[in-house]
Backbone as a printed PyTorch tensor [residue, N CA C, xyz], in Angstrom:
tensor([[[-36.3820, 243.7380, -23.4160],
         [-36.4900, 242.2800, -23.5200],
         [-37.9200, 241.8830, -23.7750]],

        [[-38.8310, 242.5800, -23.1510],
         [-40.2390, 242.2730, -23.3600],
         [-40.6120, 242.5130, -24.8030]],

        [[-40.1080, 243.5750, -25.3330],
         [-40.4130, 243.8740, -26.7360],
         [-39.8130, 242.8150, -27.6630]],

        [[-38.5710, 242.3630, -27.3470],
         [-37.9390, 241.3050, -28.1730],
         [-38.7100, 239.9970, -28.0740]],

        [[-39.1550, 239.6320, -26.8530],
         [-39.9260, 238.3840, -26.6920],
         [-41.2220, 238.4460, -27.4640]],

        [[-41.8960, 239.6070, -27.3960],
         [-43.1550, 239.7480, -28.1170],
         [-42.9120, 239.6890, -29.6150]],

        [[-41.7910, 240.2760, -30.0590],
         [-41.4730, 240.2400, -31.4890],
         [-41.1770, 238.8160, -31.9440]],

        [[-40.4870, 238.0040, -31.0920],
         [-40.1920, 236.6150, -31.4460],
         [-41.4570, 235.7960, -31.5210]],

        [[-42.3870, 236.0160, -30.5680],
         [-43.6530, 235.2800, -30.5930],
         [-44.4550, 235.6420, -31.8280]],

        [[-44.4560, 236.9220, -32.1690],
         [-45.1870, 237.3360, -33.3620],
         [-44.5690, 236.7360, -34.6180]],

        [[-43.2280, 236.6700, -34.6350],
         [-42.5660, 236.0640, -35.7890],
         [-42.8810, 234.5770, -35.9150]],

        [[-42.8820, 233.8870, -34.7850],
         [-43.2140, 232.4430, -34.8090],
         [-44.6330, 232.2410, -35.2720]],

        [[-45.5510, 233.1010, -34.8000],
         [-46.9390, 232.9680, -35.2340],
         [-47.0840, 233.2350, -36.7130]],

        [[-46.2840, 234.1590, -37.1930],
         [-46.3370, 234.4680, -38.6230],
         [-45.8200, 233.2990, -39.4540]],

        [[-44.7130, 232.7160, -38.9710],
         [-44.1710, 231.5640, -39.7140],
         [-45.1200, 230.3850, -39.6370]],

        [[-45.7040, 230.1250, -38.4480],
         [-46.6440, 229.0090, -38.2940],
         [-47.8920, 229.2170, -39.1050]],

        [[-48.2430, 230.4700, -39.3190],
         [-49.4530, 230.7410, -40.1030],
         [-49.2360, 230.5320, -41.5840]],

        [[-47.9810, 230.4570, -42.0400],
         [-47.6920, 230.2510, -43.4470],
         [-48.0640, 228.8230, -43.8300]],

        [[-48.8070, 228.5840, -44.8650],
         [-49.2760, 227.2540, -45.3020],
         [-48.1190, 226.3740, -45.7640]],

        [[-47.1700, 226.9640, -46.4430],
         [-46.0410, 226.1810, -46.9480],
         [-45.2240, 225.6170, -45.7980]],

        [[-45.0560, 226.4270, -44.8090],
         [-44.3000, 225.9500, -43.6520],
         [-45.0400, 224.8330, -42.9350]],

        [[-46.3380, 224.9810, -42.8310],
         [-47.1500, 223.9320, -42.1820],
         [-47.0710, 222.6310, -42.9580]],

        [[-47.1130, 222.6980, -44.2640],
         [-47.0200, 221.4870, -45.0820],
         [-45.6530, 220.8210, -44.9250]],

        [[-44.6250, 221.6710, -44.8580],
         [-43.2830, 221.0870, -44.6730],
         [-43.1610, 220.3650, -43.3410]],

        [[-43.7080, 220.9950, -42.3140],
         [-43.6590, 220.3770, -40.9830],
         [-44.4590, 219.0730, -40.9680]],

        [[-45.6460, 219.0940, -41.6070],
         [-46.4510, 217.8680, -41.6580],
         [-45.7280, 216.7630, -42.4160]],

        [[-45.0660, 217.1430, -43.5190],
         [-44.3320, 216.1450, -44.2980],
         [-43.1840, 215.5450, -43.4760]],

        [[-42.4700, 216.3900, -42.7410],
         [-41.3680, 215.8900, -41.9070],
         [-41.8860, 214.9820, -40.7860]],

        [[-42.9900, 215.3830, -40.2220],
         [-43.5910, 214.5390, -39.1670],
         [-44.0200, 213.2030, -39.7350]],

        [[-44.5680, 213.1890, -40.9380],
         [-44.9840, 211.9330, -41.5730],
         [-43.7830, 211.0380, -41.8530]],

        [[-42.7030, 211.6730, -42.3280],
         [-41.4940, 210.8810, -42.5680],
         [-40.9440, 210.2830, -41.2530]],

        [[-40.9700, 211.0980, -40.2500],
         [-40.4970, 210.5830, -38.9470],
         [-41.3390, 209.4000, -38.4770]],

        [[-42.6630, 209.5310, -38.6870],
         [-43.5410, 208.4260, -38.3060],
         [-43.2070, 207.1680, -39.1010]],

        [[-43.0000, 207.3380, -40.4120],
         [-42.6850, 206.1780, -41.2550],
         [-41.3460, 205.5560, -40.8540]],

        [[-40.3870, 206.4500, -40.6030],
         [-39.0720, 205.9480, -40.1960],
         [-39.1860, 205.1880, -38.8760]],

        [[-39.9460, 205.7110, -37.9310],
         [-40.1390, 205.0330, -36.6590],
         [-40.8420, 203.6870, -36.8430]],

        [[-41.8460, 203.6190, -37.7320],
         [-42.5400, 202.3560, -37.9920],
         [-41.5940, 201.3380, -38.6120]],

        [[-40.7820, 201.7980, -39.5880],
         [-39.8210, 200.8820, -40.2110],
         [-38.7960, 200.3900, -39.1950]],

        [[-38.3310, 201.3170, -38.3630],
         [-37.3560, 200.9260, -37.3410],
         [-37.9700, 199.9420, -36.3510]],

        [[-39.2450, 200.1890, -35.9980],
         [-39.9190, 199.2670, -35.0790],
         [-40.0720, 197.8900, -35.7060]],

        [[-40.4690, 197.8310, -36.9800],
         [-40.5980, 196.5400, -37.6620],
         [-39.2430, 195.8480, -37.7970]],

        [[-38.2070, 196.6280, -38.1350],
         [-36.8660, 196.0360, -38.2630],
         [-36.3890, 195.5000, -36.9120]],

        [[-36.6720, 196.2440, -35.8480],
         [-36.2870, 195.7680, -34.5210],
         [-36.9960, 194.4780, -34.1430]],

        [[-38.3000, 194.3910, -34.4890],
         [-39.0550, 193.1690, -34.1960],
         [-38.4850, 191.9960, -34.9830]],

        [[-38.1610, 192.2400, -36.2840],
         [-37.5840, 191.1640, -37.1060],
         [-36.2310, 190.7300, -36.5570]],

        [[-35.3910, 191.7110, -36.1970],
         [-34.0750, 191.3770, -35.6300],
         [-34.2250, 190.6080, -34.3310]],

        [[-35.2050, 191.0140, -33.5210],
         [-35.4450, 190.2980, -32.2580],
         [-35.8550, 188.8540, -32.5100]],

        [[-36.7480, 188.6470, -33.4980],
         [-37.1760, 187.2800, -33.8180],
         [-36.0090, 186.4430, -34.3550]],

        [[-35.2170, 187.0600, -35.2640],
         [-34.0720, 186.3330, -35.8130],
         [-33.0380, 186.0140, -34.7260]],

        [[-32.8170, 186.9520, -33.8220],
         [-31.8610, 186.7090, -32.7310],
         [-32.3530, 185.5940, -31.8180]],

        [[-33.6560, 185.6110, -31.5160],
         [-34.2150, 184.5510, -30.6780],
         [-34.0970, 183.1920, -31.3580]],

        [[-34.3880, 183.1620, -32.6710],
         [-34.2600, 181.8980, -33.4130],
         [-32.8130, 181.4230, -33.4260]],

        [[-31.8860, 182.3570, -33.6020],
         [-30.4650, 181.9870, -33.6100],
         [-30.0330, 181.4640, -32.2400]],

        [[-30.4370, 182.1480, -31.1860],
         [-30.0480, 181.7190, -29.8480],
         [-30.6370, 180.3530, -29.5070]],

        [[-31.8790, 180.1380, -29.8910],
         [-32.5070, 178.8410, -29.6040],
         [-31.8650, 177.7340, -30.4200]],

        [[-31.6620, 177.9790, -31.7190],
         [-31.1470, 176.9300, -32.5930],
         [-29.6620, 176.6810, -32.4790]],

        [[-28.8880, 177.7130, -32.1910],
         [-27.4330, 177.5880, -32.2220],
         [-26.7730, 177.6200, -30.8480]],

        [[-27.5190, 177.9760, -29.8130],
         [-26.9170, 178.0610, -28.4830],
         [-27.6710, 177.2140, -27.4660]],

        [[-28.9580, 177.4770, -27.3160],
         [-29.7200, 176.8070, -26.2460],
         [-29.8620, 175.3160, -26.5200]],

        [[-30.3060, 174.9520, -27.7370],
         [-30.4540, 173.5240, -28.0510],
         [-29.1300, 172.7730, -27.9960]],

        [[-28.0390, 173.2850, -28.5980],
         [-26.7580, 172.5710, -28.4700],
         [-26.2800, 172.4350, -27.0250]],

        [[-26.4060, 173.5260, -26.2630],
         [-25.9860, 173.4340, -24.8650],
         [-26.8370, 172.4480, -24.0840]],

        [[-28.1460, 172.3870, -24.3910],
         [-29.0140, 171.4000, -23.7290],
         [-28.5990, 169.9810, -24.1040]],

        [[-28.2940, 169.7690, -25.4020],
         [-27.8440, 168.4420, -25.8360],
         [-26.5130, 168.0790, -25.1960]],

        [[-25.6160, 169.0560, -25.0900],
         [-24.3060, 168.7980, -24.4610],
         [-24.4780, 168.4630, -22.9840]],

        [[-25.3670, 169.1730, -22.3000],
         [-25.6070, 168.8680, -20.8800],
         [-26.1930, 167.4770, -20.7010]],

        [[-27.1380, 167.0870, -21.6030],
         [-27.6910, 165.7200, -21.5470],
         [-26.5950, 164.6850, -21.8240]],

        [[-25.6910, 165.0020, -22.7490],
         [-24.6070, 164.0660, -23.0560],
         [-23.6500, 163.9370, -21.8720]],

        [[-23.3770, 165.0380, -21.1920],
         [-22.5630, 164.9640, -19.9750],
         [-23.2330, 164.0990, -18.9170]],

        [[-24.5330, 164.2280, -18.7870],
         [-25.2640, 163.3950, -17.8340],
         [-25.1710, 161.9250, -18.2220]],

        [[-25.2310, 161.6510, -19.5200],
         [-25.0900, 160.2590, -19.9850],
         [-23.7040, 159.7220, -19.6610]],

        [[-22.6740, 160.5580, -19.8290],
         [-21.3090, 160.1270, -19.5220],
         [-21.1390, 159.8710, -18.0250]],

        [[-21.7520, 160.7040, -17.1960],
         [-21.6370, 160.4860, -15.7520],
         [-22.3270, 159.1930, -15.3170]],

        [[-23.2810, 158.7070, -16.0980],
         [-23.9310, 157.4290, -15.8000],
         [-23.1080, 156.2360, -16.2730]],

        [[-21.9660, 156.4880, -16.9060],
         [-21.1020, 155.3940, -17.3520],
         [-21.3960, 154.8940, -18.7530]],

        [[-22.2800, 155.5570, -19.5030],
         [-22.6160, 155.1340, -20.8650],
         [-21.6840, 155.8640, -21.8350]],

        [[-20.5370, 155.2290, -22.1080],
         [-19.5010, 155.8780, -22.9140],
         [-19.5660, 155.5160, -24.3960]],

        [[-20.5040, 154.6750, -24.7890],
         [-20.5600, 154.2340, -26.1870],
         [-21.3420, 155.2030, -27.0670]],

        [[-22.1990, 156.0150, -26.4700],
         [-23.0290, 156.9220, -27.2590],
         [-22.2420, 158.1700, -27.6070]],

        [[-22.1930, 158.5110, -28.9230],
         [-21.4720, 159.6920, -29.3830],
         [-22.4390, 160.8520, -29.6240]],

        [[-21.9090, 162.0470, -29.5520],
         [-22.7140, 163.2560, -29.7460],
         [-22.5120, 163.7850, -31.1620]],

        [[-23.6360, 164.0730, -31.8590],
         [-23.5610, 164.6140, -33.2150],
         [-23.1290, 166.0800, -33.1800]],

        [[-22.5560, 166.5380, -34.3090],
         [-22.0800, 167.9090, -34.3880],
         [-23.2110, 168.9110, -34.5660]],

        [[-22.9000, 170.1880, -34.2970],
         [-23.8840, 171.2600, -34.4390],
         [-23.4190, 172.3310, -35.4130]],

        [[-22.5430, 171.9700, -36.3210],
         [-22.0620, 172.9550, -37.2730],
         [-20.7980, 173.6570, -36.7840]],

        [[-20.5700, 174.8520, -37.3270],
         [-19.3450, 175.5990, -37.0300],
         [-19.5890, 176.7320, -36.0340]],

        [[-20.7270, 176.7110, -35.3360],
         [-20.9840, 177.7600, -34.3480],
         [-20.1740, 177.5080, -33.0840]],

        [[-20.3780, 178.3910, -32.1070],
         [-19.5930, 178.3000, -30.8730],
         [-19.8600, 177.0030, -30.1240]],

        [[-21.1260, 176.6090, -30.0660],
         [-21.4530, 175.3550, -29.3800],
         [-20.9470, 174.1500, -30.1610]],

        [[-20.9910, 174.2140, -31.4980],
         [-20.5090, 173.0980, -32.3000],
         [-19.0220, 172.8820, -32.1860]],

        [[-18.2650, 173.9560, -31.8790],
         [-16.8180, 173.8000, -31.7300],
         [-16.4420, 173.0430, -30.4510]],

        [[-17.3840, 172.8880, -29.5330],
         [-17.1100, 172.1300, -28.3130],
         [-17.2150, 170.6210, -28.5200]],

        [[-17.9140, 170.1960, -29.5780],
         [-18.1700, 168.7680, -29.7830],
         [-16.8830, 167.9720, -29.9910]],

        [[-15.9130, 168.4110, -30.8240],
         [-14.6750, 167.6140, -30.9710],
         [-13.9240, 167.4340, -29.6610]],

        [[-13.8480, 168.4910, -28.8510],
         [-13.1750, 168.3600, -27.5560],
         [-13.9280, 167.3940, -26.6430]],

        [[-15.2430, 167.4320, -26.7210],
         [-16.0480, 166.5000, -25.9410],
         [-15.8190, 165.0620, -26.3980]],

        [[-15.6800, 164.8660, -27.7270],
         [-15.3920, 163.5210, -28.2390],
         [-14.0280, 163.0220, -27.7920]],

        [[-13.0180, 163.9140, -27.8020],
         [-11.6870, 163.5160, -27.3220],
         [-11.7240, 163.1470, -25.8420]],

        [[-12.4640, 163.9130, -25.0510],
         [-12.5860, 163.5900, -23.6300],
         [-13.2790, 162.2440, -23.4460]],

        [[-14.3080, 161.9730, -24.2730],
         [-15.0180, 160.7020, -24.1740],
         [-14.1020, 159.5310, -24.5490]],

        [[-13.2880, 159.6990, -25.5980],
         [-12.3340, 158.6440, -25.9720],
         [-11.3110, 158.4070, -24.8600]],

        [[-10.8550, 159.4930, -24.2350],
         [ -9.9080, 159.3430, -23.1250],
         [-10.5530, 158.6030, -21.9590]],

        [[-11.8140, 158.9190, -21.6840],
         [-12.5330, 158.2140, -20.6090],
         [-12.6980, 156.7410, -20.9420]],

        [[-12.9640, 156.4240, -22.2130],
         [-13.0880, 155.0250, -22.6250],
         [-11.7800, 154.2750, -22.3940]],

        [[-10.6700, 154.8930, -22.8350],
         [ -9.3720, 154.2400, -22.6600],
         [ -9.0520, 154.0470, -21.1820]],

        [[ -9.3550, 155.0600, -20.3880],
         [ -9.1080, 154.9440, -18.9410],
         [ -9.9680, 153.8580, -18.3280]],

        [[-11.2260, 153.7930, -18.7330],
         [-12.1310, 152.7780, -18.1990],
         [-11.6740, 151.3780, -18.6010]],

        [[-11.2270, 151.2310, -19.8630],
         [-10.7460, 149.9140, -20.3100],
         [ -9.5110, 149.5060, -19.5180]],

        [[ -8.5970, 150.4690, -19.2980],
         [ -7.3880, 150.1610, -18.5190],
         [ -7.7410, 149.7860, -17.0820]],

        [[ -8.6710, 150.5250, -16.4910],
         [ -9.0810, 150.2250, -15.1120],
         [ -9.7440, 148.8620, -15.0400]],

        [[-10.5900, 148.5420, -16.0340],
         [-11.2600, 147.2420, -16.0240],
         [-10.2560, 146.1070, -16.1950]],

        [[ -9.2470, 146.3140, -17.0830],
         [ -8.2200, 145.2800, -17.2280],
         [ -7.4320, 145.0940, -15.9430]],

        [[ -7.0840, 146.2070, -15.2960],
         [ -6.3540, 146.1110, -14.0290],
         [ -7.2060, 145.4320, -12.9650]],

        [[ -8.5040, 145.7510, -12.9430],
         [ -9.3950, 145.1250, -11.9660],
         [ -9.5050, 143.6210, -12.2150]],

        [[ -9.5860, 143.2260, -13.5120],
         [ -9.6400, 141.7940, -13.8190],
         [ -8.3500, 141.0960, -13.3870]],

        [[ -7.2090, 141.7430, -13.6680],
         [ -5.9310, 141.1470, -13.2550],
         [ -5.8330, 141.0380, -11.7350]],

        [[ -6.2880, 142.0870, -11.0460],
         [ -6.2720, 142.0390,  -9.5790],
         [ -7.1940, 140.9380,  -9.0680]],

        [[ -8.3580, 140.7810,  -9.7200],
         [ -9.2990, 139.7350,  -9.2970],
         [ -8.6950, 138.3520,  -9.5000]],

        [[ -8.0490, 138.1620, -10.6690],
         [ -7.4210, 136.8580, -10.9220],
         [ -6.3020, 136.5960,  -9.9150]],

        [[ -5.4590, 137.6230,  -9.6930],
         [ -4.3740, 137.4510,  -8.7220],
         [ -4.8960, 137.1920,  -7.3240]],

        [[ -5.9520, 137.9000,  -6.9400],
         [ -6.5360, 137.6900,  -5.6120],
         [ -7.1260, 136.2900,  -5.4950]],

        [[ -7.7720, 135.8290,  -6.5720],
         [ -8.3330, 134.4720,  -6.5490],
         [ -7.2240, 133.4350,  -6.4120]],

        [[ -6.1200, 133.6340,  -7.1600],
         [ -5.0050, 132.6970,  -7.0450],
         [ -4.3940, 132.7300,  -5.6460]],

        [[ -4.2500, 133.9400,  -5.0890],
         [ -3.7130, 134.0450,  -3.7330],
         [ -4.6490, 133.3720,  -2.7340]],

        [[ -5.9540, 133.5640,  -2.9260],
         [ -6.9250, 132.9400,  -2.0260],
         [ -6.8480, 131.4160,  -2.1190]],

        [[ -6.7650, 130.9120,  -3.3790],
         [ -6.6490, 129.4660,  -3.5540],
         [ -5.3480, 128.9460,  -2.9460]],

        [[ -4.2470, 129.7050,  -3.1630],
         [ -2.9700, 129.2970,  -2.5680],
         [ -3.0140, 129.3060,  -1.0530]],

        [[ -3.6740, 130.3150,  -0.4880],
         [ -3.7990, 130.3510,   0.9700],
         [ -4.6130, 129.1770,   1.4890]],

        [[ -5.6910, 128.8490,   0.7640],
         [ -6.4960, 127.6940,   1.1730],
         [ -5.6790, 126.4100,   1.0860]],

        [[ -4.9090, 126.2730,  -0.0250],
         [ -4.0730, 125.0840,  -0.1750],
         [ -3.0140, 125.0200,   0.9260]],

        [[ -2.3790, 126.1760,   1.1820],
         [ -1.3650, 126.2200,   2.2290],
         [ -1.9640, 125.9260,   3.5960]],

        [[ -3.1700, 126.4590,   3.8310],
         [ -3.8290, 126.1880,   5.1100],
         [ -4.1510, 124.7090,   5.2500]],

        [[ -4.6310, 124.1100,   4.1310],
         [ -4.9400, 122.6780,   4.1760],
         [ -3.6800, 121.8580,   4.4230]],

        [[ -2.5930, 122.2220,   3.7000],
         [ -1.3410, 121.4870,   3.9070],
         [ -0.8040, 121.6910,   5.3140]],

        [[ -0.9490, 122.9120,   5.8180],
         [ -0.4900, 123.1770,   7.1810],
         [ -1.2660, 122.3470,   8.1930]],

        [[ -2.5920, 122.2750,   7.9760],
         [ -3.3990, 121.4540,   8.8680],
         [ -2.9960, 119.9830,   8.7670]],

        [[ -2.7400, 119.5160,   7.5400],
         [ -2.3200, 118.1260,   7.3710],
         [ -0.9680, 117.8860,   8.0510]],

        [[ -0.0210, 118.8390,   7.8650],
         [  1.2760, 118.6900,   8.5060],
         [  1.1540, 118.7520,  10.0260]],

        [[  0.2450, 119.6180,  10.5120],
         [  0.0390, 119.6770,  11.9620],
         [ -0.5180, 118.3640,  12.4810]],

        [[ -1.4780, 117.7950,  11.7180],
         [ -2.0240, 116.5010,  12.1240],
         [ -0.9490, 115.4200,  12.0770]],

        [[ -0.1050, 115.4730,  10.9970],
         [  0.9730, 114.4850,  10.9030],
         [  1.9760, 114.6550,  12.0450]],

        [[  2.2670, 115.9170,  12.4050],
         [  3.1770, 116.1480,  13.5240],
         [  2.5830, 115.6560,  14.8400]],

        [[  1.2760, 115.8630,  14.9990],
         [  0.6260, 115.3510,  16.1970],
         [  0.7010, 113.8270,  16.2490]],

        [[  0.4420, 113.2100,  15.0790],
         [  0.5490, 111.7500,  15.0360],
         [  1.9870, 111.3020,  15.3110]],

        [[  2.9530, 112.0550,  14.7260],
         [  4.3660, 111.7020,  14.9660],
         [  4.7180, 111.8720,  16.4370]],

        [[  4.2090, 112.9660,  17.0360],
         [  4.4770, 113.1780,  18.4600],
         [  3.8700, 112.0660,  19.3000]],

        [[  2.6300, 111.6660,  18.9130],
         [  2.0050, 110.5610,  19.6500],
         [  2.7960, 109.2740,  19.4670]],

        [[  3.2540, 109.0410,  18.2090],
         [  4.0560, 107.8370,  17.9570],
         [  5.3750, 107.8830,  18.7240]],

        [[  6.0110, 109.0790,  18.7380],
         [  7.2540, 109.2120,  19.4900],
         [  7.0240, 108.9770,  20.9830]],

        [[  5.8890, 109.4700,  21.4620],
         [  5.5710, 109.2560,  22.8740],
         [  5.3640, 107.7730,  23.1610]],

        [[  4.6410, 107.1090,  22.2400],
         [  4.4530, 105.6650,  22.4010],
         [  5.7890, 104.9330,  22.3050]],

        [[  6.6400, 105.3950,  21.3250],
         [  7.9440, 104.7700,  21.1830],
         [  8.7930, 104.9790,  22.4430]],

        [[  8.7060, 106.2120,  23.0110],
         [  9.4390, 106.4610,  24.2460],
         [  8.9540, 105.5780,  25.3760]],

        [[  7.6110, 105.4220,  25.4470],
         [  7.0620, 104.5270,  26.4800],
         [  7.5390, 103.1040,  26.2670]],

        [[  7.5310, 102.6810,  24.9770],
         [  7.9800, 101.3090,  24.6730],
         [  9.4570, 101.1340,  24.9990]],

        [[ 10.2780, 102.1710,  24.6220],
         [ 11.6990, 102.0860,  24.9380],
         [ 11.9400, 102.0450,  26.4440]],

        [[ 11.1490, 102.8330,  27.1630],
         [ 11.2850, 102.8050,  28.6210],
         [ 10.9500, 101.4320,  29.1730]],

        [[  9.8630, 100.8470,  28.6290],
         [  9.4990,  99.5000,  29.0750],
         [ 10.5820,  98.4960,  28.7010]],

        [[ 11.1080,  98.6520,  27.4520],
         [ 12.1700,  97.7270,  27.0330],
         [ 13.4110,  97.8930,  27.9200]],

        [[ 13.7010,  99.1580,  28.2740],
         [ 14.8450,  99.3960,  29.1640],
         [ 14.6250,  98.7300,  30.5210]],

        [[ 13.4080,  98.9060,  31.0240],
         [ 13.0880,  98.2500,  32.2990],
         [ 13.1940,  96.7300,  32.1780]],

        [[ 12.7000,  96.2150,  31.0430],
         [ 12.7900,  94.7590,  30.8380],
         [ 14.2470,  94.3050,  30.7340]],

        [[ 15.0710,  95.1370,  30.0550],
         [ 16.4900,  94.7860,  29.9320],
         [ 17.1570,  94.7810,  31.2990]],

        [[ 16.8150,  95.8200,  32.0880],
         [ 17.3770,  95.8580,  33.4400],
         [ 16.9490,  94.6380,  34.2580]],

        [[ 15.6530,  94.2930,  34.1400],
         [ 15.1870,  93.1030,  34.8600],
         [ 15.8840,  91.8440,  34.3410]],

        [[ 16.0250,  91.7400,  32.9990],
         [ 16.6920,  90.5600,  32.4360],
         [ 18.1520,  90.5120,  32.8750]],

        [[ 18.7780,  91.7140,  32.9500],
         [ 20.1790,  91.7540,  33.3880],
         [ 20.2940,  91.2630,  34.8300]],

        [[ 19.3730,  91.7710,  35.6650],
         [ 19.4060,  91.3260,  37.0560],
         [ 19.1550,  89.8170,  37.1790]],

        [[ 18.1750,  89.3380,  36.3470],
         [ 17.9160,  87.8980,  36.3740],
         [ 19.1240,  87.1040,  35.8730]],

        [[ 19.7990,  87.6650,  34.8360],
         [ 20.9800,  86.9760,  34.3080],
         [ 22.0940,  86.9720,  35.3410]],

        [[ 22.2320,  88.1230,  36.0490],
         [ 23.2480,  88.1570,  37.0970],
         [ 22.9440,  87.1570,  38.1950]],

        [[ 21.6500,  87.1170,  38.5800],
         [ 21.2530,  86.1320,  39.5990],
         [ 21.4980,  84.7120,  39.1010]],

        [[ 21.1180,  84.4840,  37.8370],
         [ 21.3150,  83.1290,  37.2750],
         [ 22.7950,  82.7870,  37.2150]],

        [[ 23.5950,  83.8080,  36.7980],
         [ 25.0400,  83.5730,  36.7530],
         [ 25.5860,  83.2670,  38.1380]],

        [[ 25.0990,  84.0520,  39.1290],
         [ 25.5490,  83.7830,  40.5040],
         [ 25.1470,  82.4100,  40.9910]],

        [[ 23.8940,  82.0420,  40.6690],
         [ 23.4290,  80.7120,  41.0720],
         [ 24.2220,  79.6360,  40.3580]],

        [[ 24.4580,  79.8520,  39.0440],
         [ 25.2300,  78.8560,  38.2910],
         [ 26.6560,  78.7590,  38.8070]],

        [[ 27.2130,  79.9510,  39.1480],
         [ 28.5700,  79.9590,  39.6790],
         [ 28.6390,  79.2260,  41.0070]],

        [[ 27.6440,  79.5240,  41.8720],
         [ 27.5920,  78.8190,  43.1570],
         [ 27.4040,  77.3200,  42.9490]],

        [[ 26.5370,  76.9720,  41.9700],
         [ 26.3300,  75.5450,  41.6980],
         [ 27.5900,  74.8920,  41.1790]],

        [[ 28.2950,  75.6670,  40.2860],
         [ 29.5470,  75.1020,  39.7590],
         [ 30.5600,  74.9230,  40.8760]],

        [[ 30.6450,  75.9140,  41.7680],
         [ 31.5970,  75.7930,  42.8770],
         [ 31.2110,  74.6330,  43.8090]],

        [[ 29.9010,  74.5460,  44.0660],
         [ 29.4530,  73.4430,  44.9180],
         [ 29.7420,  72.0940,  44.2660]],

        [[ 29.5290,  72.0480,  42.9350],
         [ 29.8210,  70.7960,  42.2300],
         [ 31.3030,  70.4910,  42.2510]],

        [[ 32.0850,  71.5550,  42.1210],
         [ 33.5230,  71.3560,  42.1380],
         [ 33.9710,  70.8540,  43.5040]],

        [[ 33.4210,  71.4920,  44.5590],
         [ 33.7630,  71.0570,  45.9060],
         [ 33.2940,  69.6200,  46.1610]],

        [[ 32.1050,  69.3230,  45.6850],
         [ 31.5890,  67.9570,  45.8760],
         [ 32.4240,  66.9480,  45.1110]],

        [[ 32.8470,  67.3160,  43.9060],
         [ 33.6700,  66.3900,  43.1130],
         [ 35.0350,  66.1870,  43.7750]],

        [[ 35.6060,  67.2460,  44.3330],
         [ 36.8950,  67.0930,  44.9890],
         [ 36.7870,  66.2400,  46.2450]],

        [[ 35.6890,  66.4030,  46.9570],
         [ 35.4960,  65.6040,  48.1640],
         [ 35.3170,  64.1410,  47.8170]],

        [[ 34.6280,  63.8790,  46.6820],
         [ 34.4080,  62.4800,  46.2970],
         [ 35.7110,  61.8300,  45.8740]],

        [[ 36.5810,  62.5540,  45.2060],
         [ 37.8360,  61.9530,  44.7540],
         [ 38.8220,  61.7470,  45.9100]],

        [[ 38.6520,  62.4910,  46.9570],
         [ 39.5490,  62.2710,  48.0990],
         [ 39.1530,  61.0570,  48.9300]],

        [[ 37.9770,  60.5700,  48.8460],
         [ 37.5090,  59.3740,  49.5710],
         [ 37.9310,  58.1200,  48.8030]],

        [[ 38.1170,  57.0180,  49.4840],
         [ 38.4850,  55.7350,  48.8440],
         [ 37.3870,  55.2670,  47.9440]],

        [[ 37.7330,  54.4590,  46.9940],
         [ 36.7200,  54.0330,  46.0170],
         [ 35.5450,  53.3290,  46.6420]],

        [[ 35.7250,  52.3890,  47.5860],
         [ 34.5160,  51.7620,  48.1480],
         [ 33.6710,  52.7670,  48.8930]],

        [[ 34.3380,  53.6830,  49.6030],
         [ 33.5580,  54.7100,  50.3200],
         [ 32.8850,  55.6700,  49.3510]],

        [[ 33.5920,  55.9640,  48.2110],
         [ 33.0170,  56.8920,  47.2270],
         [ 31.7850,  56.2840,  46.5890]],

        [[ 31.8940,  55.0070,  46.2950],
         [ 30.7240,  54.3400,  45.6940],
         [ 29.5870,  54.2640,  46.6650]],

        [[ 29.9280,  54.0700,  47.9030],
         [ 28.9130,  53.9700,  48.9310],
         [ 28.2520,  55.3360,  49.1510]],

        [[ 29.0820,  56.3880,  49.0900],
         [ 28.5090,  57.7330,  49.2630],
         [ 27.6120,  58.1340,  48.1190]],

        [[ 27.9830,  57.5970,  46.9410],
         [ 27.1520,  57.9200,  45.7700],
         [ 25.8450,  57.1650,  45.7790]],

        [[ 25.8990,  55.9250,  46.3230],
         [ 24.6760,  55.0920,  46.2950],
         [ 23.8580,  55.2810,  47.5440]],

        [[ 24.4470,  55.8760,  48.5810],
         [ 23.6590,  56.0330,  49.8130],
         [ 22.7560,  57.2630,  49.6600]],

        [[ 21.5780,  57.1440,  50.3220],
         [ 20.6890,  58.3020,  50.2200],
         [ 21.2340,  59.4490,  51.0150]],

        [[ 20.8860,  60.6380,  50.6200],
         [ 21.3870,  61.8150,  51.2880],
         [ 20.7190,  61.9600,  52.6400]]])
């Protein structure tokens, strides 16, 4: 093995010592260097082009879309977003526009419903105020009616008492008149039973 190793080393030295072989190796090394330089330059160019593509077609559109989303969250639905071409970010713009139109329609419907609710609430409030005013007026009228009824009851009670008193006075007057009539009747009968000269004398004599 030692002899084979020494023979291989001697053979390599012999081949390396050949000028043609050295030139071939140098030429291959030069080509490799050139190929590596070209590959390095191509990689740098591809890197620059990729960065430009990412900035122009991805980062800027996504930044604009994020700003537009922020504008929509602030309630500014009138501003539209311009397109970015047929790239991946640009394909999101139509869907974003449809969402914005849907938000506009929803907002308009909500605003119309809110206006209708406000009008209805205002009418209900006005009706409640009117009803409250009428209720207060009716309560005042009922109080006045109750006071009038109370006064009328007092007056009727007084009139009843007066009627009772008048009835008693009429009964007394009737009794007195009846007694007077009976007394007159008795006196007239007594006068007719006496002789005429005595009757005349009784009429002309003082009592």
